[in-house]
Coordinates of C-alpha atoms in Angstrom, one line a residue:
M9 CA 75.4 49.1 66.4
S10 CA 72.3 51.1 65.4
R11 CA 72.8 54.0 63.0
P12 CA 72.4 57.5 64.6
L13 CA 69.6 59.8 63.7
L14 CA 71.7 61.5 61.1
A15 CA 73.4 58.7 59.3
R16 CA 74.3 60.7 56.2
R17 CA 77.3 62.5 55.0
H18 CA 76.8 65.5 52.7
S19 CA 79.4 66.5 50.3
Y20 CA 79.1 69.7 48.2
D21 CA 81.0 70.7 45.1
V22 CA 80.9 74.1 43.3
R23 CA 81.8 74.7 39.7
R24 CA 83.3 78.1 39.6
S25 CA 84.6 78.0 36.1
P26 CA 84.6 75.4 33.3
G27 CA 86.7 72.4 34.2
E28 CA 87.3 73.5 37.8
V29 CA 85.8 71.8 40.8
V30 CA 86.3 73.0 44.4
V31 CA 85.5 70.5 47.1
F32 CA 84.3 72.2 50.2
R33 CA 85.1 71.2 53.7
S34 CA 81.4 71.7 54.2
A35 CA 80.9 67.9 54.2
P36 CA 82.0 67.7 57.8
E37 CA 81.1 71.3 58.5
L38 CA 77.5 71.1 57.6
G39 CA 77.1 67.5 58.8
G40 CA 79.2 68.3 61.8
L41 CA 80.4 71.6 63.1
E42 CA 77.7 74.1 62.1
L43 CA 74.8 71.6 62.3
R44 CA 76.0 70.5 65.7
T45 CA 76.2 74.1 66.9
S46 CA 72.6 74.5 65.8
L47 CA 71.7 71.4 67.7
Y48 CA 73.3 72.8 70.8
A49 CA 71.4 76.1 70.3
R50 CA 68.0 74.5 69.7
I51 CA 68.0 71.8 72.3
P52 CA 68.0 73.0 75.9
F53 CA 70.6 71.9 78.4
M54 CA 67.9 70.0 80.3
A55 CA 67.3 66.2 80.5
V56 CA 63.6 65.6 80.5
A57 CA 61.8 62.4 79.4
G58 CA 59.9 63.0 76.2
M59 CA 62.5 65.5 74.8
E60 CA 63.3 62.9 72.1
T61 CA 60.3 64.2 70.1
R62 CA 61.7 67.7 70.0
T63 CA 65.3 66.5 69.3
K64 CA 64.2 64.4 66.3
E65 CA 62.2 67.3 64.9
V66 CA 65.1 69.6 65.2
V67 CA 67.5 67.1 63.6
R68 CA 65.1 66.4 60.8
Q69 CA 64.4 70.0 60.1
L70 CA 68.1 71.1 60.2
S71 CA 69.1 68.1 57.9
R72 CA 66.2 68.7 55.5
S73 CA 66.6 72.5 55.3
S74 CA 70.3 72.3 54.9
T75 CA 70.1 69.8 52.0
Q76 CA 67.3 71.5 50.2
E77 CA 68.9 74.9 50.4
L78 CA 72.2 73.7 49.0
E79 CA 70.5 71.7 46.3
E80 CA 68.5 74.7 45.1
A81 CA 71.0 77.4 45.7
R82 CA 72.4 79.5 42.9
T83 CA 75.1 82.0 43.8
D84 CA 76.6 84.4 41.2
G85 CA 75.8 81.9 38.5
Y86 CA 77.7 79.1 40.1
L87 CA 76.2 75.7 40.0
W88 CA 76.0 73.8 43.3
R89 CA 75.9 70.0 43.1
V90 CA 75.0 67.9 46.1
S91 CA 75.8 64.2 46.6
V92 CA 74.5 62.3 49.6
G93 CA 76.1 59.1 50.9
E94 CA 75.2 56.6 53.7
D95 CA 78.5 56.4 55.5
G96 CA 77.6 58.3 58.6
N97 CA 77.4 61.9 59.7
D98 CA 79.9 63.9 61.7
A99 CA 77.1 65.9 63.4
L100 CA 76.5 63.0 65.8
R101 CA 79.8 61.3 65.8
H102 CA 80.3 61.8 69.5
D103 CA 76.7 61.1 70.6
Y104 CA 77.1 57.8 72.2
V105 CA 77.2 56.7 75.8
T106 CA 80.7 56.1 77.2
R107 CA 81.2 54.1 80.4
R108 CA 82.1 57.2 82.3
L109 CA 79.0 59.1 81.0
L110 CA 76.8 56.2 81.9
A111 CA 78.3 56.0 85.4
T112 CA 77.7 59.7 85.8
A113 CA 74.1 59.5 84.7
L114 CA 73.4 56.6 87.1
T115 CA 75.0 58.4 90.0
A116 CA 73.0 61.5 89.4
S117 CA 69.8 59.5 88.9
A118 CA 70.3 57.9 92.3
S119 CA 68.9 61.2 93.7
M120 CA 65.7 60.6 91.6
F121 CA 65.5 57.1 93.0
Q122 CA 65.7 58.6 96.5
F123 CA 63.0 61.0 95.5
G124 CA 60.6 58.2 94.5
Y125 CA 61.5 56.0 97.5
N126 CA 60.8 58.8 100.0
T127 CA 57.6 59.7 98.3
S128 CA 56.0 56.4 99.1
V129 CA 58.0 55.0 102.0
L130 CA 55.4 55.8 104.6
N131 CA 52.5 54.4 102.5
A132 CA 52.7 50.8 103.9
P133 CA 53.6 51.3 107.6
A134 CA 50.9 53.9 108.4
A135 CA 49.4 51.7 111.1
S136 CA 52.6 50.8 112.9
V137 CA 54.3 54.2 113.1
F138 CA 53.7 55.6 116.6
P139 CA 50.4 53.8 117.2
G140 CA 47.6 56.1 118.4
H141 CA 49.4 59.1 116.8
S142 CA 47.7 62.2 115.5
G143 CA 48.9 64.3 112.6
W144 CA 49.7 61.5 110.1
A145 CA 48.4 63.6 107.1
V146 CA 50.7 66.5 108.2
A147 CA 53.7 64.1 108.4
V148 CA 53.0 62.7 105.0
A149 CA 52.3 66.0 103.3
A150 CA 55.4 67.6 105.0
F151 CA 57.4 65.9 102.3
A152 CA 55.8 68.2 99.7
L153 CA 56.2 71.2 102.0
G154 CA 60.0 70.9 101.8
G155 CA 59.9 70.2 98.0
P156 CA 59.5 73.8 96.7
V157 CA 62.1 75.1 99.2
G158 CA 64.6 72.4 98.0
A159 CA 63.8 73.3 94.4
M160 CA 64.8 76.9 95.0
I161 CA 67.8 76.0 97.0
G162 CA 68.9 73.4 94.4
G163 CA 69.0 75.9 91.6
A164 CA 70.8 78.6 93.5
T165 CA 73.3 76.3 95.1
S166 CA 74.3 74.5 92.0
N167 CA 74.7 77.7 90.1
A168 CA 76.9 79.2 92.8
F169 CA 79.1 76.2 93.7
G170 CA 78.8 73.8 90.8
R171 CA 76.7 70.8 89.8
K172 CA 79.0 68.3 91.4
K173 CA 79.0 70.0 94.8
G174 CA 75.2 70.3 94.3
L175 CA 75.0 66.5 94.0
L176 CA 77.1 66.1 97.2
I177 CA 74.9 68.6 99.1
N178 CA 71.8 66.8 97.8
A179 CA 73.1 63.4 99.1
I180 CA 73.9 65.0 102.5
L181 CA 70.3 66.3 102.7
F182 CA 68.9 62.8 101.9
F183 CA 71.2 61.4 104.6
L184 CA 70.2 63.9 107.3
G185 CA 66.4 63.6 106.5
G186 CA 66.6 59.8 106.5
L187 CA 68.6 59.7 109.7
I188 CA 66.2 62.0 111.5
Q189 CA 63.3 59.8 110.5
T190 CA 65.1 56.6 111.5
L191 CA 65.9 57.9 114.9
A192 CA 62.7 59.9 115.4
P193 CA 61.3 59.6 119.0
S194 CA 58.0 61.3 118.1
M195 CA 55.7 62.1 115.3
A196 CA 56.9 65.7 115.4
C197 CA 60.5 64.6 114.8
L198 CA 59.4 62.3 112.0
T199 CA 57.6 65.3 110.4
V200 CA 60.8 67.3 110.5
G201 CA 62.7 64.5 108.8
R202 CA 60.0 64.4 106.1
V203 CA 60.4 68.1 105.5
V204 CA 64.2 67.6 105.1
T205 CA 63.8 64.6 102.7
G206 CA 61.2 66.6 100.8
A207 CA 63.7 69.5 100.4
A208 CA 66.3 67.0 99.2
S209 CA 63.8 65.6 96.6
G210 CA 62.9 69.2 95.5
F211 CA 66.7 69.8 95.2
A212 CA 67.0 66.7 93.1
S213 CA 64.1 67.6 90.8
T214 CA 65.9 70.8 89.9
L215 CA 69.5 69.7 89.8
V216 CA 69.4 66.2 88.2
P217 CA 67.7 67.2 84.9
L218 CA 70.0 70.2 84.7
Y219 CA 73.2 68.3 85.4
L220 CA 72.3 65.4 83.1
G221 CA 71.4 67.8 80.3
E222 CA 74.7 69.6 80.6
V223 CA 76.9 66.5 80.6
A224 CA 75.0 64.7 77.8
P225 CA 75.4 65.5 74.1
P226 CA 72.2 67.1 72.6
I227 CA 70.8 63.9 71.1
L228 CA 71.0 62.0 74.4
R229 CA 69.3 64.5 76.7
G230 CA 65.9 63.0 76.3
T231 CA 67.3 59.5 76.9
F232 CA 69.0 60.6 80.1
G233 CA 65.8 62.3 81.2
A234 CA 64.0 58.9 80.7
V235 CA 66.7 57.3 82.8
A236 CA 66.0 59.8 85.6
Q237 CA 62.2 59.3 85.3
L238 CA 62.6 55.5 85.5
A239 CA 64.8 55.9 88.6
L240 CA 62.0 57.8 90.3
V241 CA 59.2 55.3 89.6
A242 CA 61.7 52.5 90.5
G243 CA 62.1 54.1 93.9
I244 CA 58.4 54.1 94.4
L245 CA 58.3 50.4 93.6
A246 CA 61.3 49.7 95.9
A247 CA 59.5 51.3 98.8
A248 CA 56.6 48.9 98.4
L249 CA 59.0 45.9 98.1
V250 CA 61.0 46.8 101.1
A251 CA 57.8 47.2 103.1
F252 CA 57.3 43.4 102.9
S253 CA 60.2 43.2 105.4
Q254 CA 57.7 44.2 108.1
R255 CA 56.1 40.8 107.7
C256 CA 59.3 39.3 108.8
G257 CA 59.2 41.3 112.0
A258 CA 61.3 44.3 110.8
S259 CA 60.5 47.7 112.3
W260 CA 59.2 50.6 110.2
R261 CA 62.5 52.2 111.0
V262 CA 64.2 49.8 108.6
L263 CA 62.1 51.2 105.8
V264 CA 63.1 54.8 106.4
G265 CA 66.7 53.7 107.2
V266 CA 67.3 52.6 103.6
S267 CA 67.4 56.3 102.6
P268 CA 70.4 57.4 104.7
F269 CA 72.3 54.2 103.7
L270 CA 71.8 54.9 100.0
A271 CA 72.8 58.5 100.6
L272 CA 76.2 57.4 102.0
V273 CA 76.8 55.2 98.9
Q274 CA 75.9 58.1 96.7
L275 CA 78.2 60.4 98.5
V276 CA 81.1 58.2 97.8
A277 CA 80.1 57.8 94.1
C278 CA 79.6 61.6 93.7
V279 CA 83.3 62.2 94.5
A280 CA 84.2 60.5 91.2
V281 CA 81.8 62.3 88.8
D282 CA 82.9 65.2 86.6
E283 CA 81.8 68.8 86.9
S284 CA 79.3 70.0 84.3
P285 CA 81.3 71.4 81.2
R286 CA 78.5 73.9 80.7
W287 CA 78.8 75.3 84.2
L288 CA 82.6 75.5 83.9
V289 CA 82.2 77.5 80.7
D290 CA 79.8 79.9 82.4
K291 CA 82.5 80.4 85.1
G292 CA 85.2 81.0 82.5
E293 CA 87.0 77.8 83.2
N294 CA 87.4 76.6 79.7
D295 CA 90.4 74.4 80.2
A296 CA 88.6 72.5 83.0
A297 CA 85.6 72.2 80.7
R298 CA 87.7 70.8 77.9
D299 CA 89.2 68.2 80.3
A300 CA 85.7 67.2 81.6
L301 CA 84.5 66.8 78.0
R302 CA 87.5 64.7 77.1
R303 CA 86.8 62.3 80.0
L304 CA 83.0 62.2 79.6
R305 CA 83.0 61.7 75.8
N306 CA 86.2 59.7 75.7
F307 CA 87.7 62.0 73.1
Q308 CA 91.0 60.7 71.7
D309 CA 92.4 64.0 70.4
D310 CA 92.4 67.6 71.5
R311 CA 90.7 68.8 68.3
A312 CA 87.5 66.8 69.0
A313 CA 87.3 68.2 72.5
D314 CA 88.0 71.7 71.3
D315 CA 85.2 71.4 68.7
E316 CA 82.7 70.3 71.3
L317 CA 83.8 73.1 73.6
G318 CA 83.4 75.5 70.8
H319 CA 79.7 74.5 70.4
I320 CA 79.0 75.2 74.0
L321 CA 80.8 78.6 73.8
K322 CA 78.9 79.6 70.7
T323 CA 75.5 78.9 72.2
A324 CA 76.2 80.4 75.6
E325 CA 74.7 83.8 74.5
V326 CA 71.8 82.1 72.8
H327 CA 70.9 80.3 76.1
K328 CA 71.5 83.3 78.3
P329 CA 68.5 83.1 80.7
T330 CA 65.6 85.5 80.8
T331 CA 64.1 86.3 84.2
K332 CA 60.6 85.0 85.0
G333 CA 59.2 88.5 85.2
S334 CA 60.3 89.7 81.8
S335 CA 57.9 90.2 78.9
T336 CA 60.0 87.9 76.8
F337 CA 59.4 85.0 79.2
F338 CA 55.7 85.5 79.1
D339 CA 55.7 85.3 75.3
G340 CA 55.6 81.6 75.8
P341 CA 52.3 79.8 76.6
I342 CA 53.0 79.8 80.3
T343 CA 49.2 79.5 81.1
A344 CA 49.1 76.1 79.4
V345 CA 52.2 74.8 81.3
V346 CA 50.9 75.9 84.7
A347 CA 47.5 74.4 83.9
L348 CA 49.1 71.1 83.1
H349 CA 51.1 71.0 86.3
L350 CA 48.0 71.9 88.3
A351 CA 46.2 69.0 86.6
Q352 CA 49.0 66.6 87.1
Q353 CA 48.8 67.0 90.9
F354 CA 45.1 67.7 91.4
C355 CA 44.2 64.6 89.4
G356 CA 45.1 62.9 92.7
I357 CA 48.0 60.7 91.6
N358 CA 50.1 61.3 94.7
A359 CA 47.0 60.5 96.9
V360 CA 47.6 57.0 95.5
F361 CA 51.3 56.9 96.2
Y362 CA 50.9 58.4 99.7
Y363 CA 47.8 56.5 100.9
S364 CA 47.1 53.5 98.6
S365 CA 47.6 51.0 101.4
T366 CA 45.1 52.8 103.7
F367 CA 42.7 53.3 100.8
L368 CA 42.8 49.6 99.7
D369 CA 42.3 48.4 103.2
G370 CA 38.9 46.6 103.2
I371 CA 38.8 46.6 99.4
V372 CA 41.4 43.9 98.8
D373 CA 42.6 41.2 101.2
D374 CA 46.2 42.3 101.0
P375 CA 46.6 46.1 100.7
L376 CA 50.4 45.9 100.5
L377 CA 50.2 43.5 97.7
G378 CA 47.8 45.8 95.9
T379 CA 50.1 48.8 96.5
T380 CA 53.0 46.8 95.1
I381 CA 51.0 45.8 92.0
V382 CA 50.1 49.5 91.4
A383 CA 53.8 50.5 91.8
A384 CA 55.0 47.8 89.4
V385 CA 52.4 48.8 86.8
N386 CA 53.7 52.4 87.3
V387 CA 57.2 51.3 86.3
A388 CA 55.9 49.3 83.3
A389 CA 53.7 52.2 82.1
T390 CA 56.5 54.6 82.4
W391 CA 58.7 52.4 80.2
V392 CA 55.9 52.1 77.6
A393 CA 55.4 55.9 77.6
I394 CA 59.1 56.5 77.1
V395 CA 59.2 54.0 74.1
L396 CA 56.1 55.7 72.6
A397 CA 57.7 59.1 73.0
A398 CA 61.0 58.0 71.5
D399 CA 59.8 55.8 68.6
Y400 CA 56.4 57.0 67.5
D401 CA 55.3 60.5 66.5
L402 CA 52.0 60.4 68.4
G403 CA 51.9 64.1 69.4
R404 CA 51.4 65.6 72.8
K405 CA 47.7 66.5 72.5
P406 CA 46.4 63.0 71.6
L407 CA 48.5 61.5 74.5
L408 CA 47.2 64.1 77.0
A409 CA 43.6 63.6 75.9
T410 CA 43.9 59.8 76.0
S411 CA 45.6 60.1 79.4
A412 CA 42.9 62.3 81.0
A413 CA 40.0 60.4 79.5
G414 CA 41.5 57.0 80.7
M415 CA 42.1 58.4 84.2
L416 CA 38.5 59.8 84.2
G417 CA 37.1 56.4 83.3
A418 CA 39.2 54.8 86.0
C419 CA 37.9 57.2 88.6
V420 CA 34.3 56.3 87.6
L421 CA 35.1 52.5 87.9
V422 CA 36.7 53.1 91.3
T423 CA 33.6 55.0 92.5
L424 CA 31.2 52.3 91.2
A425 CA 33.2 49.6 92.9
L426 CA 33.2 51.4 96.2
L427 CA 29.5 51.9 95.9
D428 CA 29.1 48.1 95.5
L429 CA 27.7 48.5 92.0
L430 CA 30.7 46.5 90.8
P431 CA 32.9 43.9 92.5
K432 CA 35.4 45.3 94.9
I433 CA 38.3 43.9 93.0
I434 CA 37.4 46.3 90.1
A435 CA 38.6 49.1 92.4
L436 CA 42.1 47.7 92.3
V437 CA 42.0 47.1 88.6
A438 CA 40.8 50.6 88.1
L439 CA 43.5 52.0 90.3
V440 CA 46.1 50.2 88.1
L441 CA 44.5 51.6 85.0
Y442 CA 44.5 55.1 86.6
V443 CA 48.2 54.9 87.2
A444 CA 49.0 53.5 83.8
F445 CA 47.0 56.2 81.9
F446 CA 48.7 58.8 84.1
E447 CA 52.2 57.7 82.9
L448 CA 51.0 57.8 79.3
G449 CA 50.4 61.6 79.3
L450 CA 49.8 63.6 82.4
G451 CA 52.9 62.2 84.1
P452 CA 55.7 63.1 81.7
I453 CA 54.2 65.7 79.3
P454 CA 53.8 68.6 81.7
W455 CA 57.6 68.6 82.1
S456 CA 58.5 67.9 78.5
V457 CA 56.3 70.6 76.9
V458 CA 58.4 73.2 78.7
A459 CA 61.1 72.4 76.2
D460 CA 58.6 72.5 73.4
F461 CA 56.9 75.8 74.3
F462 CA 59.9 77.9 75.3
E463 CA 63.1 79.0 73.6
S464 CA 66.2 77.4 75.1
K465 CA 67.2 80.5 77.1
N466 CA 63.8 80.6 78.9
V467 CA 63.5 76.9 79.7
D468 CA 65.2 77.2 83.1
A469 CA 62.8 79.9 84.3
A470 CA 59.8 78.1 83.0
Q471 CA 60.9 74.9 84.6
S472 CA 61.5 76.6 87.9
L473 CA 58.0 78.1 87.9
S474 CA 56.6 74.7 87.0
C475 CA 58.4 73.1 90.0
Q476 CA 56.9 75.6 92.4
V477 CA 53.4 75.1 91.1
N478 CA 53.8 71.3 91.1
W479 CA 55.2 71.0 94.6
T480 CA 52.6 73.3 96.1
S481 CA 49.8 71.4 94.5
N482 CA 51.4 68.2 95.7
F483 CA 51.4 69.4 99.3
V484 CA 47.7 70.4 99.1
V485 CA 46.7 66.9 97.8
G486 CA 48.8 65.1 100.4
L487 CA 47.4 67.2 103.2
V488 CA 43.7 67.1 102.4
F489 CA 43.1 63.6 100.9
P490 CA 42.7 61.8 104.3
T491 CA 39.9 64.4 105.1
I492 CA 38.4 63.9 101.6
N493 CA 38.5 60.1 102.1
A494 CA 36.9 60.3 105.5
T495 CA 34.2 62.7 104.5
L496 CA 33.2 61.4 101.1
G497 CA 33.9 57.7 101.6
P498 CA 33.1 55.8 98.4
L499 CA 33.0 59.2 96.5
A500 CA 36.6 60.1 97.5
F501 CA 37.7 60.0 93.8
L502 CA 34.9 62.3 92.7
P503 CA 36.9 65.6 93.1
F504 CA 39.7 64.0 91.0
A505 CA 37.2 63.0 88.3
I506 CA 36.0 66.6 88.1
V507 CA 39.6 67.9 87.7
L508 CA 40.2 65.3 85.0
A509 CA 37.0 66.2 83.1
A510 CA 38.1 69.9 83.2
T511 CA 41.6 68.8 82.1
L512 CA 40.2 66.9 79.1
A513 CA 38.1 69.8 78.1
F514 CA 41.1 72.2 78.3
V515 CA 43.3 69.9 76.3
L516 CA 40.7 69.4 73.5
A517 CA 39.8 73.1 73.4
K518 CA 42.9 75.0 74.2
F519 CA 46.0 72.9 73.9
P520 CA 48.1 73.4 70.7
Q521 CA 47.3 70.9 68.1
E522 CA 50.9 70.0 67.5
T523 CA 53.8 71.1 69.8
K524 CA 56.6 69.8 67.6
A525 CA 56.1 72.8 65.3
L526 CA 57.2 75.0 68.2
A527 CA 60.3 72.8 68.7
H528 CA 62.0 74.3 65.6
K529 CA 60.7 77.8 65.8
T530 CA 63.4 80.3 65.4
Y531 CA 63.4 82.7 68.3
D532 CA 66.5 84.7 67.8
S533 CA 66.9 85.9 64.2
T534 CA 70.3 87.5 65.1
E535 CA 71.8 84.0 65.4
K536 CA 72.2 83.1 61.7
F537 CA 73.5 79.7 62.4
V538 CA 70.4 78.9 64.4
A539 CA 67.9 80.0 61.9
Q540 CA 69.5 78.8 58.6
P541 CA 72.5 76.6 59.0
A542 CA 72.9 76.0 55.3
R543 CA 72.6 79.7 54.4
F544 CA 75.2 80.4 57.1
L545 CA 77.6 78.2 55.2
L546 CA 76.7 79.7 51.9
D547 CA 77.5 83.2 53.2
S548 CA 80.8 82.1 54.7
P549 CA 84.1 81.7 53.0
P550 CA 84.7 78.1 51.9
V551 CA 87.4 76.0 53.4
L552 CA 89.1 74.4 50.4
L553 CA 90.2 70.8 50.9
A554 CA 91.1 70.2 47.2
A555 CA 90.9 71.9 43.9
H556 CA 91.6 70.4 40.5
H557 CA 90.7 70.9 36.8
Q558 CA 88.3 68.5 35.1
P559 CA 88.5 68.0 31.3

């Protein structure tokens, strides 16, 4: 089994008088209780892919500052001596994935799979859905019209009734939206179903990261965010694969009928998941929160569950949300976050996932195969991006710049191929590169930088604003791209190239050089254990485990 990030135990002795050594309980306290409280305070209750970077920085900083302060401290003439072993650290002793926690994560991530599936499900069957219809662009874009509504409803509903009931409501919305589309007698009815599934997807985009972040221990929140992100892109790929059933004579209704079937399965699975311990604490139901923690983390004794509950209780005030309109909220670089979310959508990525089959018609012999290749590369590129974020300290700015530059180059290649200046097959290759470079930076980073830029108590408000900007931009792109494609023809990707050029210039000129420095910025000096965990212990009365005289 791999060693956790903090695989060290600190033990601290103090010589108070000649011959006397007092062994502090600060070995597990610093490596465990207080350091763990600091982790809870510094890392938002939000599961977002890419958060591993912030998490590792926080852990390294807390561990480094704690050790250095105690090594150098001199208090009233007493000599502090520090010994460091390699036998594990209590701070992360419960940060592993239990079977129940894994099942909970997969059940919640099913909503993100549905999100991805419904994003792209109407891509392949465009020509067979109500032949001779009008208003196809409206039906496709209606998905994004429901998104921001669902995002607002998702937050309010889960706050009022709980995360578990929120998941149940989310599954019901996916079932209703999918059922309306499956039985739709007209394009208008299909459009209504798309609005409902869009609302369900917006609901999921708010609820799932929140729920996973609240059930997961601090160190695993980035990992669970990665699971949710992979579920989303896997859903896009699944939609392309299921579309091959049409070649066996299946109706387009089979494609949209997958969603309500999956929703029924998810409804049954949601009954067995646990309520969020954090939500229960906010509602004053501490006993229920302790029971949920015991089941999720597989605690074998009450003390471990009580300790973990204590960390949540201590950080509740630190994470008390700030409203979006407050001056404190706007102390964060909200302009940079909004700009990245605008760039993420106006770069045209969802034009590919909504219309790639139509766009590739006449460019490659088999547009559905081309769409499937693009979706498969999307999954692979997402995995690579997650590994890079987790294992390599590459920095947000270089990744964003590389992503925007790579996508810009891909847009140029697509345009040249459509103008017959390059072979047509280059258009498909360029489209694959376009999607791969998107997942490297512009895909995940606009979401993960919210956790880097804002203090924990403001992350929810910043994420909510980001959702609204993102979904609105998504709707505009989905609605206008067919018109752009029909009007500009081979120059259809030119507007996206302009956006990407502006994005590259913005990232190089205005984006912070290194966001990880913001990850361990102290925002609340009144919380001593957040700012200086080691000093907090020095200023506190020691808990004596043993005292004896030395000759």
